[in-house]
Short mmCIF file of C-alpha atoms in Angstrom, two decimals:
data_model
loop_
_atom_site.label_atom_id
_atom_site.label_comp_id
_atom_site.label_asym_id
_atom_site.label_seq_id
_atom_site.Cartn_x
_atom_site.Cartn_y
_atom_site.Cartn_z
CA LEU M 25 88.12 114.58 89.25
CA ILE M 26 91.36 114.38 88.19
CA TYR M 27 91.73 118.25 87.01
CA ILE M 28 91.05 118.66 90.63
CA PHE M 29 93.20 115.77 92.18
CA ILE M 30 95.88 117.59 89.81
CA PHE M 31 95.64 121.34 90.31
CA MET M 32 95.23 120.41 94.84
CA TYR M 33 97.76 118.97 95.04
CA GLY M 34 100.47 120.71 92.52
CA THR M 35 98.50 123.78 94.79
CA MET M 36 100.29 121.70 97.74
CA VAL M 37 103.31 121.41 97.17
CA MET M 38 104.52 125.00 96.04
CA ARG M 39 102.51 126.27 98.65
CA SER M 40 104.74 123.29 101.58
CA VAL M 41 108.25 124.82 99.13
CA ILE M 42 106.63 129.03 99.43
CA GLU M 43 106.63 128.05 103.88
CA GLU M 44 109.54 126.32 104.02
CA LYS M 45 111.78 128.97 101.83
CA THR M 46 109.96 132.20 103.60
CA ASN M 47 110.58 130.68 107.15
CA ARG M 48 114.01 129.69 106.03
CA ILE M 49 113.78 126.07 107.35
CA VAL M 50 115.11 125.49 103.49
CA GLU M 51 118.59 126.58 104.51
CA ILE M 52 119.43 124.40 106.81
CA ILE M 53 117.86 121.21 104.89
CA ILE M 54 119.36 122.08 101.77
CA SER M 55 122.97 121.61 104.07
CA SER M 56 121.99 118.27 104.66
CA VAL M 57 120.30 116.71 101.09
CA LYS M 58 120.42 118.32 97.64
CA PRO M 59 117.48 120.28 96.20
CA PHE M 60 116.72 118.34 94.03
CA GLU M 61 116.11 115.34 95.95
CA LEU M 62 114.43 117.93 98.22
CA MET M 63 112.02 118.19 96.02
CA LEU M 64 111.74 115.13 94.30
CA GLY M 65 111.37 114.19 98.28
CA LYS M 66 108.41 116.79 98.53
CA ILE M 67 107.05 115.57 95.52
CA ILE M 68 106.58 111.95 95.94
CA SER M 69 105.42 112.21 100.21
CA VAL M 70 102.16 114.52 98.73
CA ALA M 71 101.28 112.14 95.65
CA LEU M 72 101.30 108.96 98.86
CA VAL M 73 99.34 111.53 100.28
CA GLY M 74 96.80 111.81 97.08
CA LEU M 75 97.33 107.47 96.37
CA SER M 76 95.71 107.76 100.07
CA GLN M 77 92.67 109.35 99.26
CA PHE M 78 92.32 107.73 96.29
CA ALA M 79 92.48 104.24 97.64
CA MET M 80 89.24 105.84 100.38
CA TRP M 81 87.55 106.65 97.41
CA ILE M 82 88.75 103.33 95.38
CA ILE M 83 87.10 101.68 98.96
CA LEU M 84 83.91 103.78 98.72
CA GLY M 85 83.27 103.31 95.27
CA PHE M 86 83.61 100.13 95.65
CA VAL M 87 80.73 99.63 98.27
CA PHE M 88 78.66 101.73 96.79
CA LEU M 89 78.32 99.69 92.91
CA LEU M 90 77.78 96.86 96.09
CA ILE M 91 75.51 98.61 97.42
CA ALA M 92 73.21 100.18 94.03
CA ASN M 93 73.64 96.40 92.64
CA GLY M 94 71.63 95.47 95.89
CA PHE M 95 69.10 98.00 95.62
CA ILE M 96 69.08 97.92 91.24
CA SER M 97 69.44 94.65 89.22
CA THR M 98 69.02 92.55 86.83
CA ASP M 99 66.93 89.99 89.33
CA ILE M 100 65.10 92.92 90.79
CA ASP M 101 61.25 91.97 92.19
CA VAL M 102 59.18 93.45 88.95
CA THR M 103 56.21 92.15 90.31
CA ASN M 104 55.82 95.68 92.42
CA LEU M 105 57.19 97.49 89.46
CA ASN M 106 55.71 98.17 85.88
CA ALA M 107 57.22 96.90 82.90
CA ASN M 108 59.05 100.67 81.72
CA GLU M 109 60.27 101.13 85.38
CA ALA M 110 60.81 97.12 85.26
CA VAL M 111 63.30 97.78 81.81
CA LEU M 112 65.04 101.00 83.35
CA SER M 113 65.97 98.98 86.90
CA SER M 114 67.17 96.33 85.10
CA GLU M 115 69.07 98.89 82.45
CA ILE M 116 70.61 100.62 85.30
CA GLY M 117 71.62 97.95 87.06
CA SER M 118 73.38 96.06 83.81
CA SER M 119 74.82 99.52 82.77
CA LEU M 120 77.35 99.70 86.40
CA MET M 121 77.57 96.12 86.49
CA ALA M 122 79.00 97.01 82.83
CA LEU M 123 81.85 99.31 83.82
CA PRO M 124 85.34 98.33 83.31
CA ILE M 125 85.64 99.31 86.78
CA LYS M 126 89.14 97.38 86.90
CA SER M 127 90.48 98.58 83.94
CA LEU M 128 89.47 102.63 84.51
CA THR M 129 90.78 102.38 88.44
CA PHE M 130 94.55 101.42 87.03
CA VAL M 131 94.98 104.01 84.46
CA PHE M 132 93.39 106.53 86.71
CA LEU M 133 96.14 105.84 88.56
CA ILE M 134 98.40 105.98 85.66
CA TYR M 135 97.34 109.23 84.68
CA PHE M 136 96.74 110.38 88.04
CA LEU M 137 100.60 109.29 88.95
CA ALA M 138 102.07 111.10 86.26
CA GLY M 139 100.10 113.88 85.62
CA TYR M 140 100.66 115.04 88.90
CA LEU M 141 104.12 114.13 89.32
CA LEU M 142 104.39 116.58 85.68
CA TYR M 143 102.69 118.87 87.39
CA GLY M 144 103.87 119.17 90.34
CA SER M 145 107.61 119.39 90.00
CA LEU M 146 106.65 121.99 88.03
CA PHE M 147 104.63 123.87 91.00
CA ALA M 148 107.30 123.21 93.25
CA ALA M 149 109.74 125.28 90.81
CA ILE M 150 107.08 128.14 90.57
CA GLY M 151 106.97 127.85 94.75
CA SER M 152 111.48 128.15 94.88
CA ALA M 153 110.88 130.85 93.01
CA SER M 154 108.35 133.13 94.51
CA ASP M 155 108.41 134.33 98.11
CA GLN M 156 105.02 134.18 98.51
CA GLU M 157 102.11 132.83 97.13
CA THR M 158 100.99 136.44 95.56
CA ASP M 159 103.99 135.91 93.70
CA SER M 160 103.59 133.21 92.34
CA GLN M 161 100.25 133.74 90.39
CA GLN M 162 102.26 134.87 86.89
CA PHE M 163 104.00 131.56 86.68
CA ILE M 164 100.62 129.63 87.55
CA VAL M 165 98.35 131.01 84.94
CA PRO M 166 100.66 130.12 81.66
CA ILE M 167 101.16 126.98 82.99
CA THR M 168 96.83 126.10 84.32
CA ILE M 169 95.92 126.40 81.06
CA PRO M 170 96.32 123.53 79.41
CA LEU M 171 94.52 121.59 82.32
CA ILE M 172 92.39 124.62 82.34
CA VAL M 173 91.31 124.26 78.30
CA SER M 174 91.15 120.11 79.22
CA PHE M 175 88.23 120.73 81.59
CA VAL M 176 86.43 122.60 78.68
CA LEU M 177 87.31 120.41 75.93
CA VAL M 178 85.72 117.15 77.55
CA GLN M 179 82.59 117.53 76.37
CA VAL M 180 83.59 117.84 73.28
CA VAL M 181 85.55 115.12 73.51
CA ILE M 182 83.10 113.06 74.44
CA ASP M 183 80.86 113.56 71.82
CA ASN M 184 83.59 112.62 69.32
CA PRO M 185 85.84 110.30 70.97
CA HIS M 186 88.02 109.06 68.31
CA GLY M 187 88.09 112.45 66.21
CA GLY M 188 91.48 114.46 65.29
CA LEU M 189 91.10 116.84 68.75
CA ALA M 190 90.86 113.56 71.34
CA TYR M 191 93.20 112.37 69.57
CA TRP M 192 95.67 114.94 69.49
CA LEU M 193 94.61 115.94 73.32
CA SER M 194 95.13 112.41 73.96
CA MET M 195 98.48 112.90 73.56
CA ILE M 196 100.02 115.90 74.40
CA PRO M 197 101.61 115.23 77.95
CA PHE M 198 99.72 118.10 79.11
CA THR M 199 95.99 117.37 78.49
CA SER M 200 96.59 113.82 78.18
CA PRO M 201 95.65 113.21 82.19
CA ILE M 202 92.29 114.42 81.56
CA ILE M 203 91.25 113.71 77.77
CA MET M 204 92.48 110.39 77.49
CA ILE M 205 90.91 109.67 81.32
CA ALA M 206 87.35 111.07 79.05
CA ARG M 207 88.39 108.54 76.29
CA ILE M 208 88.88 105.50 77.91
CA PRO M 209 85.11 104.35 78.40
CA PHE M 210 84.21 104.64 74.53
CA GLY M 211 87.48 102.08 73.84
CA VAL M 212 90.96 103.49 73.15
CA PRO M 213 93.26 101.61 70.82
CA LEU M 214 96.13 99.73 72.95
CA HIS M 215 99.16 101.46 71.34
CA GLU M 216 97.53 104.80 71.80
CA LEU M 217 97.16 104.07 74.98
CA LEU M 218 100.27 102.93 75.08
CA LEU M 219 101.99 106.45 73.39
CA SER M 220 100.34 107.89 75.21
CA ILE M 221 101.32 107.54 78.98
CA SER M 222 105.10 107.26 77.22
CA LEU M 223 104.86 110.62 76.07
CA LEU M 224 103.64 111.56 79.41
CA ILE M 225 106.03 109.66 81.40
CA ALA M 226 108.24 111.36 78.83
CA GLY M 227 106.91 114.23 79.59
CA PHE M 228 107.62 113.85 83.05
CA LEU M 229 111.03 113.52 83.32
CA LEU M 230 111.66 116.63 80.91
CA THR M 231 109.33 119.01 83.27
CA THR M 232 111.84 117.88 86.25
CA TRP M 233 114.76 118.00 84.51
CA VAL M 234 113.68 121.62 83.81
CA ALA M 235 112.16 122.20 87.75
CA ALA M 236 115.11 120.81 89.70
CA LYS M 237 117.14 123.29 86.95
CA ILE M 238 115.21 125.84 88.50
CA TYR M 239 114.77 125.16 92.09
CA ARG M 240 118.21 124.77 93.58
CA VAL M 241 118.44 128.26 91.98
CA GLY M 242 115.28 130.03 93.79
CA ILE M 243 114.91 127.86 97.07
CA LEU M 244 117.81 130.03 98.24
CA MET M 245 116.89 133.14 95.90
CA TYR M 246 115.10 136.11 98.35
CA GLY M 247 114.09 139.36 98.11
CA LYS M 248 114.13 139.45 94.10
CA LYS M 249 110.83 139.29 92.09
CA ILE M 250 111.64 137.27 89.35
CA SER M 251 110.55 137.57 86.03
CA TYR M 252 110.77 135.20 83.25
CA LYS M 253 113.67 136.53 81.95
CA GLU M 254 115.86 135.24 85.10
CA LEU M 255 114.25 132.35 85.06
CA TRP M 256 115.76 131.36 81.53
CA LYS M 257 119.28 132.51 83.08
CA TRP M 258 118.87 129.44 85.68
CA LEU M 259 117.85 127.52 82.93
CA LYS M 260 121.47 127.91 81.39
CA TYR M 261 123.23 127.38 84.61
CA LYS M 262 126.05 124.53 84.57
CA ASP M 263 125.51 121.45 87.59
#
């Protein structure tokens, strides 16, 4: 779920930047605000949309749990069920109520926000360096590879949530939003969780700094196909 959210909202940011750049609207906006402020405002506005949708998911999920607990509970009348059905119903009800819903929701929110901000800034930079969406494909692939790898390795992490692979992937900022969420239900030491969150926030700050340097130049660059070499030059421009 977090993979879909990050990719979906990151793409929204990129398309919005490309649209403003293509329509030359950004030239008017830049006269009033700094490029960094414009980029950050766009990222945050989309994040608020995501949080609104996430809040709806929480409400619907809570309602679902209440309904499920009403139908499948440990107090169910077992007179109409055989022994196996009664045991199964009891186990399902107990499992639903035993889920650490509050902690999962809180951690999911942190990793969604930090992960989105990390990737959202990069998607904004890609949008500023592209005149149209087809031009952005060469830059999107390297950025999305960590997300795809994380998604593919989730089952491996679930099979061994405390192994070395799971640990290191949950520490790397580009993979931790997905991998750490997969590890949480199996119990993660507090120091590992705090370290992972700290590294993710540090990664977000770094990517925002890099994206801002690309954004301020690329947002006013038209009619030129940008290469990685050109992006490197933009990063070396002094403020």
